[in-house]
Amino acid sequence: MITHRSYTVEPWCVRETELHLDVLAQSESVFALSNGHVGWRGNLDEGEPHGLPGSYLNGVHELHPLPYAEAGYGYPESGQSVIDVTNGKILRLLVDDEPFDLRYGQVVAHERVLDLRRGVLERTCEWTSPAGSTVRVRSTRLVSLTQRAVAAVAYEVEAVGDRCRVVIQSELVANESLPEPDGDPRAARALTSPLEPEEHFASRNKLRLVHRTRRSGLRVAVAADHTVTGPPRTTISGESDADVARLTVTAVLEPGRRLRVEKLVAHGWSGVRSRPAMSGQVEAALAAAAHSGWDGLLAEQREYLDDFWSRADVEVDGDEEIQQAARFALFHVLQAGARAERRAIPAKGLTGSGYDGHAFWDTETFVLPLLTYTAPDAVAEALRWRHDTLDAARERAAQLGLDGAAFPWRTIEGSEGSAYWPAGTAAFHVNADIADAVVRYVTATGDTDFEREAGVELLVETARLWRSLGHHDAHGTFHIDGVTGPDEYSAVVDDNTYTNLMARANLLAAADAVERHPQQAARLGVDEEESAAWRDAAEAVHLPYNDDLGVHEQHAGFTRYQRWDFENTAPGQYPLMLHFPYFDLYRKQVVKQADLVLAMYLCGSHFDDEQVARNFAYYEPLTVRDSSLSACVQAVIAAQAGHLRLAYDYTVEAALMDLADLEHNTRDGLHIASLAGTWTALVAGFGGLRRDGDSLAFAPRLPERFSRLAFHVQFLGSRLRVEIGPDKAAYTLLSGPSVTIRHHGTPVRVNGDGPAVCPMPPTPVRPAPAQPPHRGPGGR
Ligand code: BGC
């Protein structure tokens, strides 16, 4: 846990001014660099000390047996886990006779800065060896957003005070040793030294290693090229063996003189390409990087990010910490998705091995909304990945005796990776979440090519799933029984309101899409009868409601359950799933994470303002937020219900999840959904952004703490800037055609004639609901 203030508060960077070895693993996640294809944790250049070494390639995983005490039909047989691939970031240093290792000698100064505008991690360090030699080390590291295979490091060492002899060893290391993994020993075995060597090479400036995973059969190639600048008589040599390729650079430095190594690293992987083809591929990527050169890579990175920030920046006045956290969040979400290109966006991005590197509904429901309105191309790629995995989803549905496609609850390559049915495949809502992301993307971009090529099929196959999973009762009402909603403390329940409403939207969207695309409909074998059945089911979907309490039920019968004994639950007994049996959680009124409250956000037209307020007041005291996916959603609905202070507190919790390590697991990787949720809390919470048919609606309201909030959205080729003050909001068209939006329900035309300025209606005044004891919003 981070017990000291780790980072300074600055608007455009995250700066650590001292090295704290006790929280090294956390800072490695915070300082991770990625482009969605390659991910490098923020490990120290020298490789040691480390918390968790990590270099990841999106999609590179190993298979291992899944543990079952008792076998059952339809249980997935094989688990998938992300693996730590060949590490290209290592630059070891020897100063006179001693290794530069910050556990020894004296660290005079150590600073690391994640620069959110330049997209680099910079480090400066001054260190005195146990024998008294002092050196200054500077490094700059980037994972290129413009050349997706490429990462690079510039590493420089300077003699301070006395002359010294230094040796820099630039390495590629495969099968590096990792801390003991917890859990199933069979999985641990499969993941220890997962790479079998195929090729190694070293010359006087280049290194290359090619490996292959044992079971998943993926070939991984990593190569490096170097430019060395040093004093006369600097010597360079290369050597390699199966798992290590090393370039050794030796020089004697007079005081004030420097030795500099620029290292370009290229990565590639494939399940089909041959060894020579993979070697060639990484050499080609290196050649392209060398053509840009170090300065060129830096310039491209800056240009890419300038463009991103012009489309995506969120400005917060009045709270510097939230300002920083918002940009940190946007940066990491961009890193997770920018170049994922038809691969999943995992729950931890490529910042750590938590959740085995799996992707969940987190992607479609939390990450893609942000990207839809700021970097929509990444959304098309992420959804095309889902489309690419349709065959596996269709097979899974068939295995379960269902029609259409059943997408996995958690996965890397498309097949179900969850070994626990109640909080796994039973969470069928992931299918509607994918459909929702398709509709959101198509409405926001008008990308009809995508809709025709991938969108329609995704909608149709998920609609088929719902039609076969649910049934009409004797009165014609449509029920979906035996499913798990977002709240994992209720499982295998009937008529989860969130699932039913999302399935409803999915069924209607599929019926609309086949009308727009008759050719696609014919190709997929959809006839009028089928789409009419979807509409019938959608219109008849059951929404359980408790008339006595005047609230919607999270699922049928939920409000009849015994209330969890919150009063006698100690603070140390959270998260509950680690201290109580699921059986007890399942039969009590206790909510892990926003579920009905999420339904009110994503399917808002089904709830009027009074219902929102009543439902929120009912579910707040039951919601313990044992998932990081909850605070941002509660922020949105708190803001809508007029509880602006509470909404602010939840925003703080979502925003500081990783910067303050609130769940004590940032070491395993960042919570990408909660980071994206920071944007959600600000833009959908205080900005009140909602989809409104084919357009957008806003209902802005500022919490007391903010004096101004501004953000940008991209919609149907237009760029809008929304600027909110305490008593008015201004909508400005920055580029593209004019648009009509709603401001607190009133249509507003936003065109090139300057900002449309709208007054803020009064905020409804209601008593703020309480949270369970010890479970108030965290973060400050
Ligand atoms: C949450 C899920 C989420 C998963 C990955 C779980 O704790 O309950 O909703 O998808 O974490 O973030």
mmCIF file of N, CA, C and O and ligand atoms in Angstrom, residues 346-348 355 358-363 366 409-410 423 427 429 485-489 577 582 592-594 626-630 663 671-674, ligand 1:
data_model
loop_
_atom_site.group_PDB
_atom_site.id
_atom_site.type_symbol
_atom_site.label_atom_id
_atom_site.label_comp_id
_atom_site.label_asym_id
_atom_site.label_seq_id
_atom_site.Cartn_x
_atom_site.Cartn_y
_atom_site.Cartn_z
ATOM 1 N N PRO A 346 -7.332 -5.376 -22.499
ATOM 2 C CA PRO A 346 -7.497 -6.078 -21.225
ATOM 3 C C PRO A 346 -7.850 -5.143 -20.075
ATOM 4 O O PRO A 346 -7.619 -3.930 -20.152
ATOM 5 N N ALA A 347 -8.399 -5.750 -18.985
ATOM 6 C CA ALA A 347 -8.827 -4.954 -17.826
ATOM 7 C C ALA A 347 -7.667 -4.155 -17.229
ATOM 8 O O ALA A 347 -7.876 -3.104 -16.638
ATOM 9 N N LYS A 348 -6.444 -4.666 -17.380
ATOM 10 C CA LYS A 348 -5.280 -3.947 -16.863
ATOM 11 C C LYS A 348 -4.495 -3.291 -17.995
ATOM 12 O O LYS A 348 -3.332 -2.896 -17.799
ATOM 13 N N TYR A 355 -5.508 -10.227 -13.325
ATOM 14 C CA TYR A 355 -6.604 -10.850 -14.073
ATOM 15 C C TYR A 355 -6.090 -11.656 -15.253
ATOM 16 O O TYR A 355 -6.784 -11.810 -16.262
ATOM 17 N N HIS A 358 -6.711 -10.752 -18.918
ATOM 18 C CA HIS A 358 -7.989 -10.947 -19.610
ATOM 19 C C HIS A 358 -8.726 -9.642 -19.864
ATOM 20 O O HIS A 358 -8.597 -8.683 -19.101
ATOM 21 N N ALA A 359 -9.540 -9.675 -20.903
ATOM 22 C CA ALA A 359 -10.484 -8.589 -21.175
ATOM 23 C C ALA A 359 -11.862 -9.035 -20.696
ATOM 24 O O ALA A 359 -12.214 -10.213 -20.799
ATOM 25 N N PHE A 360 -12.623 -8.092 -20.172
ATOM 26 C CA PHE A 360 -13.975 -8.324 -19.646
ATOM 27 C C PHE A 360 -14.935 -7.328 -20.305
ATOM 28 O O PHE A 360 -14.545 -6.588 -21.214
ATOM 29 N N TRP A 361 -16.137 -7.230 -19.768
ATOM 30 C CA TRP A 361 -17.085 -6.191 -20.213
ATOM 31 C C TRP A 361 -16.557 -4.795 -19.914
ATOM 32 O O TRP A 361 -17.056 -3.819 -20.432
ATOM 33 N N ASP A 362 -15.516 -4.731 -19.064
ATOM 34 C CA ASP A 362 -14.877 -3.451 -18.756
ATOM 35 C C ASP A 362 -14.615 -2.666 -20.043
ATOM 36 O O ASP A 362 -14.754 -1.443 -20.091
ATOM 37 N N THR A 363 -14.192 -3.400 -21.084
ATOM 38 C CA THR A 363 -13.830 -2.750 -22.347
ATOM 39 C C THR A 363 -15.022 -2.011 -22.938
ATOM 40 O O THR A 363 -14.977 -0.797 -23.146
ATOM 41 N N PHE A 366 -16.957 0.516 -20.104
ATOM 42 C CA PHE A 366 -16.239 1.596 -19.411
ATOM 43 C C PHE A 366 -15.207 2.284 -20.294
ATOM 44 O O PHE A 366 -15.095 3.506 -20.290
ATOM 45 N N TRP A 409 -16.985 -14.278 -20.761
ATOM 46 C CA TRP A 409 -16.922 -13.302 -19.676
ATOM 47 C C TRP A 409 -15.505 -12.750 -19.572
ATOM 48 O O TRP A 409 -15.301 -11.570 -19.365
ATOM 49 N N ARG A 410 -14.504 -13.635 -19.715
ATOM 50 C CA ARG A 410 -13.115 -13.156 -19.661
ATOM 51 C C ARG A 410 -12.299 -13.957 -20.657
ATOM 52 O O ARG A 410 -12.464 -15.165 -20.800
ATOM 53 N N ALA A 423 -19.991 -16.255 -11.663
ATOM 54 C CA ALA A 423 -19.438 -14.935 -11.998
ATOM 55 C C ALA A 423 -18.613 -15.079 -13.272
ATOM 56 O O ALA A 423 -17.547 -14.482 -13.419
ATOM 57 N N ALA A 427 -22.790 -14.295 -16.490
ATOM 58 C CA ALA A 427 -22.897 -12.841 -16.666
ATOM 59 C C ALA A 427 -23.107 -12.560 -18.163
ATOM 60 O O ALA A 427 -22.308 -11.890 -18.817
ATOM 61 N N HIS A 429 -24.738 -10.613 -19.626
ATOM 62 C CA HIS A 429 -24.913 -9.214 -20.033
ATOM 63 C C HIS A 429 -23.772 -8.712 -20.898
ATOM 64 O O HIS A 429 -23.935 -7.748 -21.655
ATOM 65 N N GLY A 485 -26.040 -10.420 -13.101
ATOM 66 C CA GLY A 485 -25.894 -9.039 -13.578
ATOM 67 C C GLY A 485 -24.527 -8.496 -13.169
ATOM 68 O O GLY A 485 -23.660 -9.253 -12.719
ATOM 69 N N PRO A 486 -24.328 -7.195 -13.293
ATOM 70 C CA PRO A 486 -23.036 -6.621 -12.914
ATOM 71 C C PRO A 486 -22.649 -6.867 -11.456
ATOM 72 O O PRO A 486 -21.482 -7.047 -11.147
ATOM 73 N N ASP A 487 -23.646 -6.887 -10.570
ATOM 74 C CA ASP A 487 -23.361 -7.112 -9.145
ATOM 75 C C ASP A 487 -23.040 -8.580 -8.922
ATOM 76 O O ASP A 487 -23.932 -9.429 -8.945
ATOM 77 N N GLU A 488 -21.782 -8.883 -8.658
ATOM 78 C CA GLU A 488 -21.379 -10.281 -8.506
ATOM 79 C C GLU A 488 -21.684 -10.836 -7.120
ATOM 80 O O GLU A 488 -21.307 -11.963 -6.818
ATOM 81 N N TYR A 489 -22.340 -10.043 -6.252
ATOM 82 C CA TYR A 489 -22.790 -10.589 -4.973
ATOM 83 C C TYR A 489 -24.235 -11.098 -5.068
ATOM 84 O O TYR A 489 -24.852 -11.452 -4.060
ATOM 85 N N MET A 577 -15.991 -10.694 -0.485
ATOM 86 C CA MET A 577 -15.810 -12.017 -1.111
ATOM 87 C C MET A 577 -14.579 -12.741 -0.572
ATOM 88 O O MET A 577 -14.461 -13.940 -0.724
ATOM 89 N N TYR A 582 -19.634 -17.113 -0.638
ATOM 90 C CA TYR A 582 -20.521 -16.565 -1.665
ATOM 91 C C TYR A 582 -21.973 -16.917 -1.382
ATOM 92 O O TYR A 582 -22.885 -16.130 -1.608
ATOM 93 N N LYS A 592 -22.241 -5.604 -4.655
ATOM 94 C CA LYS A 592 -20.796 -5.423 -4.833
ATOM 95 C C LYS A 592 -20.493 -4.137 -5.601
ATOM 96 O O LYS A 592 -19.563 -3.400 -5.286
ATOM 97 N N GLN A 593 -21.274 -3.909 -6.650
ATOM 98 C CA GLN A 593 -20.975 -2.776 -7.541
ATOM 99 C C GLN A 593 -22.258 -2.347 -8.237
ATOM 100 O O GLN A 593 -23.194 -3.132 -8.362
ATOM 101 N N ALA A 594 -22.245 -1.119 -8.711
ATOM 102 C CA ALA A 594 -23.435 -0.536 -9.338
ATOM 103 C C ALA A 594 -24.042 -1.506 -10.347
ATOM 104 O O ALA A 594 -23.356 -1.980 -11.249
ATOM 105 N N ASP A 626 -17.006 -3.176 -3.700
ATOM 106 C CA ASP A 626 -15.865 -4.091 -3.676
ATOM 107 C C ASP A 626 -15.294 -4.279 -5.078
ATOM 108 O O ASP A 626 -14.464 -5.151 -5.303
ATOM 109 N N SER A 627 -15.758 -3.500 -6.018
ATOM 110 C CA SER A 627 -15.173 -3.485 -7.363
ATOM 111 C C SER A 627 -14.857 -2.043 -7.723
ATOM 112 O O SER A 627 -15.618 -1.126 -7.391
ATOM 113 N N SER A 628 -13.751 -1.862 -8.430
ATOM 114 C CA SER A 628 -13.362 -0.503 -8.830
ATOM 115 C C SER A 628 -14.251 0.021 -9.954
ATOM 116 O O SER A 628 -14.104 1.161 -10.372
ATOM 117 N N LEU A 629 -15.176 -0.807 -10.452
ATOM 118 C CA LEU A 629 -16.054 -0.352 -11.535
ATOM 119 C C LEU A 629 -17.278 0.404 -11.018
ATOM 120 O O LEU A 629 -18.139 0.799 -11.791
ATOM 121 N N SER A 630 -17.356 0.584 -9.717
ATOM 122 C CA SER A 630 -18.600 1.099 -9.150
ATOM 123 C C SER A 630 -18.627 2.613 -8.945
ATOM 124 O O SER A 630 -19.602 3.274 -9.285
ATOM 125 N N GLU A 663 -7.234 0.265 -3.810
ATOM 126 C CA GLU A 663 -7.613 -1.143 -3.582
ATOM 127 C C GLU A 663 -6.398 -2.016 -3.261
ATOM 128 O O GLU A 663 -6.489 -3.239 -3.239
ATOM 129 N N HIS A 671 -6.146 -0.118 -13.061
ATOM 130 C CA HIS A 671 -7.577 -0.407 -13.236
ATOM 131 C C HIS A 671 -8.076 0.440 -14.404
ATOM 132 O O HIS A 671 -8.558 1.561 -14.208
ATOM 133 N N ILE A 672 -7.959 -0.105 -15.593
ATOM 134 C CA ILE A 672 -8.245 0.720 -16.771
ATOM 135 C C ILE A 672 -9.702 1.190 -16.784
ATOM 136 O O ILE A 672 -9.996 2.332 -17.163
ATOM 137 N N ALA A 673 -10.632 0.340 -16.320
ATOM 138 C CA ALA A 673 -12.045 0.752 -16.325
ATOM 139 C C ALA A 673 -12.276 1.913 -15.359
ATOM 140 O O ALA A 673 -13.047 2.826 -15.646
ATOM 141 N N SER A 674 -11.608 1.877 -14.212
ATOM 142 C CA SER A 674 -11.802 2.962 -13.251
ATOM 143 C C SER A 674 -11.148 4.248 -13.772
ATOM 144 O O SER A 674 -11.655 5.350 -13.562
HETATM 145 C C1 BGC B 1 -15.837 -6.983 -11.245
HETATM 146 C C2 BGC B 1 -16.223 -7.201 -12.697
HETATM 147 C C3 BGC B 1 -15.075 -6.769 -13.582
HETATM 148 C C4 BGC B 1 -13.789 -7.486 -13.203
HETATM 149 C C5 BGC B 1 -12.604 -6.996 -14.001
HETATM 150 C C6 BGC B 1 -14.563 -7.734 -10.960
HETATM 151 O O1 BGC B 1 -14.171 -7.501 -9.638
HETATM 152 O O2 BGC B 1 -16.857 -7.424 -10.380
HETATM 153 O O3 BGC B 1 -17.357 -6.447 -13.004
HETATM 154 O O4 BGC B 1 -15.364 -7.016 -14.914
HETATM 155 O O5 BGC B 1 -13.537 -7.265 -11.839
HETATM 156 O O6 BGC B 1 -12.357 -5.653 -13.785
#
